[in-house]
Coordinates of C-alpha atoms and ligand atoms in Angstrom, one line a residue:
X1 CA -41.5 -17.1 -3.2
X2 CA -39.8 -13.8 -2.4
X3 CA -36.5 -13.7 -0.7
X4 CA -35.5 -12.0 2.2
X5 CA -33.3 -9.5 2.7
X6 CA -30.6 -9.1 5.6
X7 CA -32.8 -6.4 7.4
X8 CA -36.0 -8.7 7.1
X9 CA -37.5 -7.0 3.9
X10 CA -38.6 -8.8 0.9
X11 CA -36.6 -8.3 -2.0
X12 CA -38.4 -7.5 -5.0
X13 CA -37.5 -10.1 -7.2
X14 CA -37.9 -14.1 -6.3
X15 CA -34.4 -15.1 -5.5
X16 CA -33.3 -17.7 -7.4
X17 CA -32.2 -21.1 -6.1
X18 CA -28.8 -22.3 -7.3
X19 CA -27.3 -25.4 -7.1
X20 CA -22.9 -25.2 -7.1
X21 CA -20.7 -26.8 -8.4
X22 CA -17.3 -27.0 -7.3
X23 CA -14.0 -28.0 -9.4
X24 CA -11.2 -29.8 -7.7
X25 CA -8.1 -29.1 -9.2
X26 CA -4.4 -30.1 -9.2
X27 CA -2.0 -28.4 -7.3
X28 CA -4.5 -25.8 -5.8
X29 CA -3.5 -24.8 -2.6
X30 CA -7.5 -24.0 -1.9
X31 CA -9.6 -27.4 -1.2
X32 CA -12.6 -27.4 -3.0
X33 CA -14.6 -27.3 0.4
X34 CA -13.3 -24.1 1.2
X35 CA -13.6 -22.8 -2.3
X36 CA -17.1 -23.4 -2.8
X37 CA -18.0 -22.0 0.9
X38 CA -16.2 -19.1 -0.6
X39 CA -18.6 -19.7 -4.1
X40 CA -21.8 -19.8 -1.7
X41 CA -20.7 -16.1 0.3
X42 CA -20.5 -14.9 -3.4
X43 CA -23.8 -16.6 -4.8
X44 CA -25.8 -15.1 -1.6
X45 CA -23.7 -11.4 -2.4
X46 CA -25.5 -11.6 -5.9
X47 CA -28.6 -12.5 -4.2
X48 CA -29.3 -16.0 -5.2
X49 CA -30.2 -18.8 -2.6
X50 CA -27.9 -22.0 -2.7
X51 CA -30.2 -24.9 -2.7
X52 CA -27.5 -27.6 -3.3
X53 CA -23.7 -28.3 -4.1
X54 CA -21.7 -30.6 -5.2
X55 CA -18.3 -30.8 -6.2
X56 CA -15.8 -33.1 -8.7
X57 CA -12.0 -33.9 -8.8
X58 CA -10.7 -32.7 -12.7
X59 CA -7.7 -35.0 -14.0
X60 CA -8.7 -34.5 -17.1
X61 CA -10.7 -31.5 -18.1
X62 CA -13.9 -32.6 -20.6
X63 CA -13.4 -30.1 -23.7
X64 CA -17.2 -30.2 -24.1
X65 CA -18.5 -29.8 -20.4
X66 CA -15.5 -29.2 -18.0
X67 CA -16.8 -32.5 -15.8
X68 CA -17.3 -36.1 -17.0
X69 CA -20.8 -37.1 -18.8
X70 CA -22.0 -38.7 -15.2
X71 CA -21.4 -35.3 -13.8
X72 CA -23.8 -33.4 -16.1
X73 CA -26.4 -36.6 -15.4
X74 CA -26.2 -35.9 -11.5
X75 CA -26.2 -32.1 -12.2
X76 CA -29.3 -32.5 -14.0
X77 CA -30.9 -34.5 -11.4
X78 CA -29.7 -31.9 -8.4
X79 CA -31.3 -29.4 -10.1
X80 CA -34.8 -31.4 -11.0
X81 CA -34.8 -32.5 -7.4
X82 CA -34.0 -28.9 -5.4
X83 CA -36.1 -27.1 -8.1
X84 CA -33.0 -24.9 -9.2
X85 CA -33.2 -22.2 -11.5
X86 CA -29.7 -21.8 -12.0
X87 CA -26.2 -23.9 -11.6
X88 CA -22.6 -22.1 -10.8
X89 CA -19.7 -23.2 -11.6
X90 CA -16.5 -22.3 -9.4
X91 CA -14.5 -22.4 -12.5
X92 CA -14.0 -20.9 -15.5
X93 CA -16.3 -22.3 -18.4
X94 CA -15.4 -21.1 -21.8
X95 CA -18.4 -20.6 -24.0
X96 CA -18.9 -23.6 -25.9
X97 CA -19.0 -25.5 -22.3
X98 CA -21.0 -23.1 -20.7
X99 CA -23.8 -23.4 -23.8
X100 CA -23.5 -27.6 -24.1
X101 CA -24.0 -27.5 -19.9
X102 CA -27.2 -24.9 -20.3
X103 CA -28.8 -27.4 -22.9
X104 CA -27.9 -30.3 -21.7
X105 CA -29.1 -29.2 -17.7
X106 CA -31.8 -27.3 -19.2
X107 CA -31.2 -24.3 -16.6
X108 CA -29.1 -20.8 -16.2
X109 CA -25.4 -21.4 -16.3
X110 CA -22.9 -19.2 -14.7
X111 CA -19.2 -19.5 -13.7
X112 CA -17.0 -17.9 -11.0
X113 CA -16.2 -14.7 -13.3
X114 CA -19.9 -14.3 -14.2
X115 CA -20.5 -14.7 -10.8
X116 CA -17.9 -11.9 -9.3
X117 CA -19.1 -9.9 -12.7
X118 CA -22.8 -9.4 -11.6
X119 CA -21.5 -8.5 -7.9
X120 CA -19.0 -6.2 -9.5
X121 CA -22.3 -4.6 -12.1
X122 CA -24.4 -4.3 -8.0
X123 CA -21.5 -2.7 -6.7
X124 CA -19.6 0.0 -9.1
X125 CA -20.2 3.6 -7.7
X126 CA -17.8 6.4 -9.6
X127 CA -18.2 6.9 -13.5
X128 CA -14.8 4.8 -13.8
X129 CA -15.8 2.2 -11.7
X130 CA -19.2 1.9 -14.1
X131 CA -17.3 1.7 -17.1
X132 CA -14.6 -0.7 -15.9
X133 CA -17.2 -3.2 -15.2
X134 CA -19.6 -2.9 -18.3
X135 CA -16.3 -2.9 -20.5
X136 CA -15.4 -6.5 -18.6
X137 CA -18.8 -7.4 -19.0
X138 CA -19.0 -7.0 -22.4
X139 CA -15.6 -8.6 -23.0
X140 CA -17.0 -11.9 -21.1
X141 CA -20.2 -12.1 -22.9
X142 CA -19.1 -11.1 -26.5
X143 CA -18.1 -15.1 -27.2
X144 CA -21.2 -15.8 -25.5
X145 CA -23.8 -14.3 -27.3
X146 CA -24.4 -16.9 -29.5
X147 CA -26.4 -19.3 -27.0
X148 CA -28.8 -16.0 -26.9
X149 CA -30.0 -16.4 -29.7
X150 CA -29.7 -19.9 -30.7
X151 CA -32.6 -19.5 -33.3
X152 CA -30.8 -16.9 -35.3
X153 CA -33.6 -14.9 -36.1
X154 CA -33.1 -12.9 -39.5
X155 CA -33.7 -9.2 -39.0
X156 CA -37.3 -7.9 -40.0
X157 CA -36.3 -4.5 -40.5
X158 CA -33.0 -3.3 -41.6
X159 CA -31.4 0.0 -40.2
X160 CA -29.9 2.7 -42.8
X161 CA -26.3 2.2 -42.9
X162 CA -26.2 -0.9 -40.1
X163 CA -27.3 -3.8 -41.3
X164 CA -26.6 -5.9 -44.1
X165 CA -29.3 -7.8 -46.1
X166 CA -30.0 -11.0 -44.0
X167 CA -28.1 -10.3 -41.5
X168 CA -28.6 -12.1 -38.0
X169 CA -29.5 -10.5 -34.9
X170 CA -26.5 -12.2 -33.4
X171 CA -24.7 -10.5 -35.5
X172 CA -25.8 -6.7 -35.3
X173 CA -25.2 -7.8 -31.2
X174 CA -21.8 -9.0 -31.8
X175 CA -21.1 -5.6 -33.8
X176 CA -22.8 -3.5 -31.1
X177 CA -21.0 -4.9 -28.4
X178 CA -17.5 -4.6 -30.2
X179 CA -18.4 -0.6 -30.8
X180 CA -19.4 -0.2 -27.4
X181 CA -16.1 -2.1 -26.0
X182 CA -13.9 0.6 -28.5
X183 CA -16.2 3.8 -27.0
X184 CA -15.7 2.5 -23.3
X185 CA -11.9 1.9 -24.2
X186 CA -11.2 5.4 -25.5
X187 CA -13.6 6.7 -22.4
X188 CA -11.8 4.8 -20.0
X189 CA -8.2 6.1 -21.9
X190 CA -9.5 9.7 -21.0
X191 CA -10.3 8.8 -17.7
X192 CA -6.3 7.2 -17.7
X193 CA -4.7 10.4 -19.0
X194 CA -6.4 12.9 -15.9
X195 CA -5.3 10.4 -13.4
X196 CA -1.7 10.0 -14.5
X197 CA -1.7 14.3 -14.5
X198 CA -2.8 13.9 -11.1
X199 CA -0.6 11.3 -10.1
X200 CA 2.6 12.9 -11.3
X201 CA 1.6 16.2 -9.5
X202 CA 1.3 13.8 -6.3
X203 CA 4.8 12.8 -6.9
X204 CA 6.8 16.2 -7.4
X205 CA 4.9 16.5 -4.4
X206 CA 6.8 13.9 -2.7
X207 CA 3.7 12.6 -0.9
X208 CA 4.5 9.1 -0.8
X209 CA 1.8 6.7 -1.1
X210 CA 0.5 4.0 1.3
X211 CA -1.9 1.4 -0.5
X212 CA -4.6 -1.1 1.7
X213 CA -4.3 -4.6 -0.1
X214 CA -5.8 -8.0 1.2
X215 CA -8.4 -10.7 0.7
X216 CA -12.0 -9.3 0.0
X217 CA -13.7 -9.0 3.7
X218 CA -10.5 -8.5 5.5
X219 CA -11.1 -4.8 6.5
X220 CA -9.1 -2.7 4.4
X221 CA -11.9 0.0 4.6
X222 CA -12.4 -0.5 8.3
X223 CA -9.2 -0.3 9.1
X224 CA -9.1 3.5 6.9
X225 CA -11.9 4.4 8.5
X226 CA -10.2 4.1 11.2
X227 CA -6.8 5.8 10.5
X228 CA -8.6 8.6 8.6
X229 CA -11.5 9.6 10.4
X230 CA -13.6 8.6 7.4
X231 CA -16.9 6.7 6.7
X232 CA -16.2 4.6 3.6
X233 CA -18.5 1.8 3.0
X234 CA -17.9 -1.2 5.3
X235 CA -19.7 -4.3 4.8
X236 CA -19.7 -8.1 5.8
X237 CA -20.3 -8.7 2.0
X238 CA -17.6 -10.0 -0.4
X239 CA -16.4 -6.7 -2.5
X240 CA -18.0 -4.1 -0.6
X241 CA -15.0 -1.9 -2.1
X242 CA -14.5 -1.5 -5.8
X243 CA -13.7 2.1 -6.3
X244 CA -10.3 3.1 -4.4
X245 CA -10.6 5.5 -2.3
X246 CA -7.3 7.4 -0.9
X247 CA -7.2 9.8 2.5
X248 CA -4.5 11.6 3.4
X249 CA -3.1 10.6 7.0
X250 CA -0.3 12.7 9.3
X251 CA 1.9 10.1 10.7
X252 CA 3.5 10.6 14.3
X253 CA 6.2 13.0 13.1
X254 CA 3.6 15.2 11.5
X255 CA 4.5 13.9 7.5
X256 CA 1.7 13.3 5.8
X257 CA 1.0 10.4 3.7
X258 CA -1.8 9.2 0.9
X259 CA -4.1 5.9 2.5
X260 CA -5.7 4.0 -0.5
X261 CA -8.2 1.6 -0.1
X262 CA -8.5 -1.0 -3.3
X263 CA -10.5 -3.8 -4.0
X264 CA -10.5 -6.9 -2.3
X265 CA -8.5 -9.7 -4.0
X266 CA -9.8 -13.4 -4.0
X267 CA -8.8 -16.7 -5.6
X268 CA -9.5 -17.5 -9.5
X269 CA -9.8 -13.9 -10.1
X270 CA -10.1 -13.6 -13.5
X271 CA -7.3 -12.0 -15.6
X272 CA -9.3 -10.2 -17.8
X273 CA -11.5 -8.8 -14.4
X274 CA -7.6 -8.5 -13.1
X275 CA -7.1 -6.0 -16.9
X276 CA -10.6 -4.4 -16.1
X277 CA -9.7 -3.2 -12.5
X278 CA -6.3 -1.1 -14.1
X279 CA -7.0 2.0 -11.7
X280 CA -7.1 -0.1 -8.2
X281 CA -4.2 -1.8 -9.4
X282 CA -2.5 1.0 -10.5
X283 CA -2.9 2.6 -7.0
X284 CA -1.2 -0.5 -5.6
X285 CA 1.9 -0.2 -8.1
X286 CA 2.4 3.2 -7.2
X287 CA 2.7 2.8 -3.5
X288 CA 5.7 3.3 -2.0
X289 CA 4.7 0.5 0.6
X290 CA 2.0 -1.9 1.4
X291 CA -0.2 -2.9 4.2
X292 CA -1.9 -6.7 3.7
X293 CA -5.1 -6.7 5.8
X294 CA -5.2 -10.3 6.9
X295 CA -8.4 -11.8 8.7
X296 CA -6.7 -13.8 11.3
X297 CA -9.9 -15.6 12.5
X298 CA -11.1 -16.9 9.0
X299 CA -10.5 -20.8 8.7
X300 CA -8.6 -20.0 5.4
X301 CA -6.6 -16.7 6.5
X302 CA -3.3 -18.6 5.2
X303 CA -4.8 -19.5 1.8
X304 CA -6.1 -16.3 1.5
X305 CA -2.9 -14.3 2.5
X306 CA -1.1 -16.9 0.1
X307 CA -3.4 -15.7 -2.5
X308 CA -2.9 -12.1 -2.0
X309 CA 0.5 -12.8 -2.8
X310 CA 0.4 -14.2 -5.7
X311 CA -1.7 -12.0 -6.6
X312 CA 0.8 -8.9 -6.0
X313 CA 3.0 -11.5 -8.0
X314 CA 0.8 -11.2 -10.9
X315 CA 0.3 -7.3 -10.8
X316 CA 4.8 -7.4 -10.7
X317 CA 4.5 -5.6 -7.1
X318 CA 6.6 -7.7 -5.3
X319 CA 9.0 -6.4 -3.6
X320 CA 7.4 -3.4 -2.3
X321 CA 7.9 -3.1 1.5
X322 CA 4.8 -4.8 3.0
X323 CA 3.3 -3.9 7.0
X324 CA 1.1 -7.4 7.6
X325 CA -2.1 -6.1 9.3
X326 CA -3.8 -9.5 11.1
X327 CA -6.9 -8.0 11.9
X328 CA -9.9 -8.8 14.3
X329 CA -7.9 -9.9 17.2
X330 CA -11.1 -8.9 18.8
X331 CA -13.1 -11.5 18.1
X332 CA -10.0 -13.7 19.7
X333 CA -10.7 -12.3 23.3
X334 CA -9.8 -16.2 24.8
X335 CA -6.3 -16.3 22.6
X336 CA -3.1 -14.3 23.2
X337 CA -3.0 -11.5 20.5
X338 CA 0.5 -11.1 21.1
X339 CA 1.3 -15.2 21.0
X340 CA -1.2 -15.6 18.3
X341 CA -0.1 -13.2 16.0
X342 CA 3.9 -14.5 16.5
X343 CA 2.6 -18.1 15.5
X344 CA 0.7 -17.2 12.9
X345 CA 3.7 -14.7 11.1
X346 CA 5.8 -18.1 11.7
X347 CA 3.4 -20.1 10.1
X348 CA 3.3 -17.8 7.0
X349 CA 6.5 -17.0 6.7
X350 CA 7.7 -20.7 7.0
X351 CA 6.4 -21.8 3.7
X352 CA 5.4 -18.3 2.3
X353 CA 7.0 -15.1 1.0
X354 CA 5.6 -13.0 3.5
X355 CA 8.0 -10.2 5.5
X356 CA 7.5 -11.0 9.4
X357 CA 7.0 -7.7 9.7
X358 CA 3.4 -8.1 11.6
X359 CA 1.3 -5.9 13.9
X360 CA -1.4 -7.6 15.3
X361 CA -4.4 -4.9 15.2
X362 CA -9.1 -4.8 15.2
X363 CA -9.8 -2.6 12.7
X364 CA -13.3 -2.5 14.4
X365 CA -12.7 -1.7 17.9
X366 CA -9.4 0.3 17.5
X367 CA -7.5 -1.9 19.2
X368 CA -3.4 -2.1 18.0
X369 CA -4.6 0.5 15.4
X370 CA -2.4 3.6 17.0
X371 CA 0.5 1.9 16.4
X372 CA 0.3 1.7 12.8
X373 CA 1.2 5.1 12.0
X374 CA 4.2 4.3 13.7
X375 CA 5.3 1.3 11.8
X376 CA 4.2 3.1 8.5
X377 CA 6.4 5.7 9.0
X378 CA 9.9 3.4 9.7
X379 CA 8.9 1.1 6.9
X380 CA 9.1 4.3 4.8
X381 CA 12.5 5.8 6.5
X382 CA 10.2 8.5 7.2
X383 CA 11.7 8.3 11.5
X384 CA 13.4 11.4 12.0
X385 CA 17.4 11.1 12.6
X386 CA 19.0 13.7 14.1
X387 CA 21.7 16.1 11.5
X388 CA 24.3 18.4 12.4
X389 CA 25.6 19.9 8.8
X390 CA 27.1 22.6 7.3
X391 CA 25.5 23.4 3.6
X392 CA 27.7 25.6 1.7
X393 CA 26.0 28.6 0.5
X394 CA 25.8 27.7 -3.5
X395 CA 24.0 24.5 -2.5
X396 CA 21.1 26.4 -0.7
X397 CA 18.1 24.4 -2.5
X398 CA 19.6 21.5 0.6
X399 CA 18.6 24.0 2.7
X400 CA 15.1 24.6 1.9
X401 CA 14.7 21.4 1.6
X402 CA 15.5 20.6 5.2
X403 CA 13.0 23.1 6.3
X404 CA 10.2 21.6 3.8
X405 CA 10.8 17.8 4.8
X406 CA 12.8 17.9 8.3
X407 CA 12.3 20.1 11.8
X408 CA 14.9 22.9 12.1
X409 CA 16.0 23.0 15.5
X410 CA 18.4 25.6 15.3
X411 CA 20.5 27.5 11.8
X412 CA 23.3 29.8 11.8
X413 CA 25.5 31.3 9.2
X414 CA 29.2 31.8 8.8
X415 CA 31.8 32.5 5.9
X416 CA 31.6 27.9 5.3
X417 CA 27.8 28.2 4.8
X418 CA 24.3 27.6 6.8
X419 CA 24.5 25.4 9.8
X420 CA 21.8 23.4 10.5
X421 CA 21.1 21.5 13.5
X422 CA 18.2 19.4 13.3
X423 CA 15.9 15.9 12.8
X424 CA 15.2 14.7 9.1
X425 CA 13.4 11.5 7.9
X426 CA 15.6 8.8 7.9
X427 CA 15.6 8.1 3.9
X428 CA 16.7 11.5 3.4
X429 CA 19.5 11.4 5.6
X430 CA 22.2 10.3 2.4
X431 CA 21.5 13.8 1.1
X432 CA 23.5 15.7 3.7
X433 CA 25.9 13.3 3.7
X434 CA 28.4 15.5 1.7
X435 CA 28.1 18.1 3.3
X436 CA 30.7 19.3 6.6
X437 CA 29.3 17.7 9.9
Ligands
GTP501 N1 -14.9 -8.2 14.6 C1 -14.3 -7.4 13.7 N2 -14.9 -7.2 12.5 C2 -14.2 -6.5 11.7 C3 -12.9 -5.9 11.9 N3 -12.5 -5.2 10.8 C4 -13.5 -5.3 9.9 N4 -14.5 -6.1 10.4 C5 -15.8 -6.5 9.7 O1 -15.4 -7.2 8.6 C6 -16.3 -7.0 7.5 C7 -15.6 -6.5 6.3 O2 -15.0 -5.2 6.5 P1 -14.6 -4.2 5.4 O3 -13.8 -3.1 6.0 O4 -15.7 -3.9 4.5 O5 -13.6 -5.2 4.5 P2 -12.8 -4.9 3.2 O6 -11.5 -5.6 3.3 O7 -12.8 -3.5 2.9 O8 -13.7 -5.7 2.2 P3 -13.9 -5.5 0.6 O9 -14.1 -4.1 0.3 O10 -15.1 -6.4 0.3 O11 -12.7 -6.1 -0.1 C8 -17.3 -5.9 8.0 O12 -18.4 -6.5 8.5 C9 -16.5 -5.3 9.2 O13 -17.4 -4.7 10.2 C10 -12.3 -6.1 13.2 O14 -11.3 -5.7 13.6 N5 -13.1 -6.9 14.1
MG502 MG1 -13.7 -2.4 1.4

């Protein structure tokens, strides 16, 4: 049978049926109910129907299979009796596990990365974004190849200069993939180099850089659409977003700042995907401050702001100033926005390392979204103060300056230097503080 897509067309290939399996583990703060409804928005992302799941508590991890023997016998049965073509795991398997699970079940095994991997491959749209994901892809299935080719066929013909006299097949794949993974890594490096040109012009520039973070689905891109004017791809699919995207925006006062848009974190995202993903997350180490999209109404909002942090953690960004953005207050039209929003920044900041500093906004309908220029621009010091100074006449470059990144309100000129009166951003107020007021 054919699946069906979202708009009511068939898709052209049969989708397969997928039976999950989920992994409890110690000291998660996730429960494995909410992780595998996670696992079953990501399975139906890559297209696959879920026929089944089940799920097991890990004390102690099997080295061969990751669950106990019974496990693999009720797998096996699951999959017989729901006619599955394929099982996922909401783990990580390593290879030898993945390959003893595929023979002993008899079916396709994936895990969470291989999972988020094939999403990633539907969705990469720049040359960058292409390479970043076959590179990870390549990395993931290089100790994997072997349960390919399980007969190790010798090869019938033999290219000049490639392969070795009875040489496998597994092994001309193993060497292929290794000299593609060094061409995509020097590609990728050129790539690097342009980017950090660009990026330190952007910073003699002084145009400070704002960077969308938060939980895959939150509306990061919604929420720039919104702010910029733009039309970047918004979807209710998990990584919609995997190639930043940055806008510039004029806040209140007229500065104007870079938006970036990045891709969505999520739990159990895989380091080496984490490595792979360098230019989002380079975006987000460069900003001078952060705005964490939150989806206030989903059931696991808390986990998944906890996440984000951790995350940010991981990536050694914390720190950064962070604006929290609870989004879709419009889909709580019977709640208190205001009251909401103040119980839920009390609930995260209780336990959590989250900065109250919360604006209670729907991306979608606009609604709280005017105000975030606003808050941007105090969280950078970017409000203007008013100045009264006298800059003394061999220190003119302060001057100029004032005229570049303040509002001149009036300037006169006598024997003790230029007078200024006017309004500068707030963080450049300690520059003038030498001079006479
Ligand atoms: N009701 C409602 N829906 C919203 C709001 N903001 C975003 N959405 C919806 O949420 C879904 C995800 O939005 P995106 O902007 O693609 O989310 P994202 O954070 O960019 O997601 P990724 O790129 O996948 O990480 C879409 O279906 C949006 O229409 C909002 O304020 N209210
Ligand atoms: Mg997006």
């Amino acid at each position: 049978m054919n699946g069906i897509t979202k708009d009511g067309f068939p898709t052209a290939l049969p989708q397969e049926r997928a039976l999950l399996v989920g992994i409890e583990l110690d000291g998660s703060i996730w429960k494995v109910e909410d992780s595998l409804g996670e696992l079953q928005r990501l399975a139906e992302t890559a297209g696959a129907e879920v026929m089944a799941t089940t799920y097991q508590k890990i004390d102690n991890p099997n080295s061969s299979f990751l669950v106990g023997k019974g496990k693999v016998q009720e797998i096996a049965t699951l999959v017989r009796n729901h006619n599955c073509d394929m099982v996922i795991f909401d783990s990580e398997l390593n290879a030898s596990q993945q390959r003893n699970l595929e023979e002993a079940i008899g079916v396709k095994l994936l895990d969470r990365t291989g999972l988020i991997l094939d999403i990633f491959a539907q969705r990469a749209q720049t040359h960058e974004g292409r390479l970043q994901v076959e590179l990870a892809q390549l990395e993931y299935r290089l100790p994997r190849l072997t349960r390919l080719w399980t007969h190790l066929s010798r090869q019938a013909v033999g290219g000049v200069g490639l392969r070795g006299p009875g040489e496998t097949q597994l092994e001309v794949d193993r060497r292929r993939a290794r000299t593609r993974i060094m061409q995509l890594k020097e590609e990728l490096q050129q790539v690097h180099i342009h980017r950090e040109l660009y990026r330190r012009r952007r910073k003699e520039e002084g145009v400070p850089v704002v960077s969308l973070v938060g939980y895959t689905n939150a509306g990061k891109s919604t929420l720039l659409n919104a702010l910029a004017g733009t039309d970047v791809l918004v979807e209710d699919k998990l990584f919609a977003t995997l190639d930043p995207t940055t806008r510039q925006i004029k806040l209140p006062q007229g500065q104007e700042i870079l938006l970036t848009d990045t891709v969505g974190f999520i739990q159990r995202l895989p380091t080496t995907l984490v490595a792979a993903f360098r230019a989002t997350l380079e975006e987000v180490s460069e900003a001078s401050l952060l705005v964490h999209v939150i989806d206030i109404t989903h059931p696991n909002a808390q986990e998944q702001a906890a996440t984000v942090d951790s995350v940010l953690g991981e990536l050694g960004v914390k720190g950064k100033p962070v604006i929290v953005a609870l989004n879709k207050i419009d889909l709580m039209a019977d709640r208190e926005p205001e009251e909401t929003s103040r119980d839920f920044a009390g609930r995260l900041t209780a336990g959590l390392d989250i900065p109250s500093n919360c604006i209670p906004i729907s991306a979608a309908t606009g609604l709280g979204v005017a105000l975030l220029p606003g808050k941007i621009q105090e969280a950078l010091g970017y409000s203007l103060v008013e100045v009264e100074v006298t800059i003394p006449y061999d220190q003119s470059e302060l001057v100029d300056f004032f005229h570049r990144r303040g509002v001149v309100d009036s300037e006169t000129y006598d024997e003790s230097g230029t007078s200024i009166h006017g309004r500068i951003p707030s963080r450049y107020r300690a520059r003038y503080a030498n001079s006479k007021h």
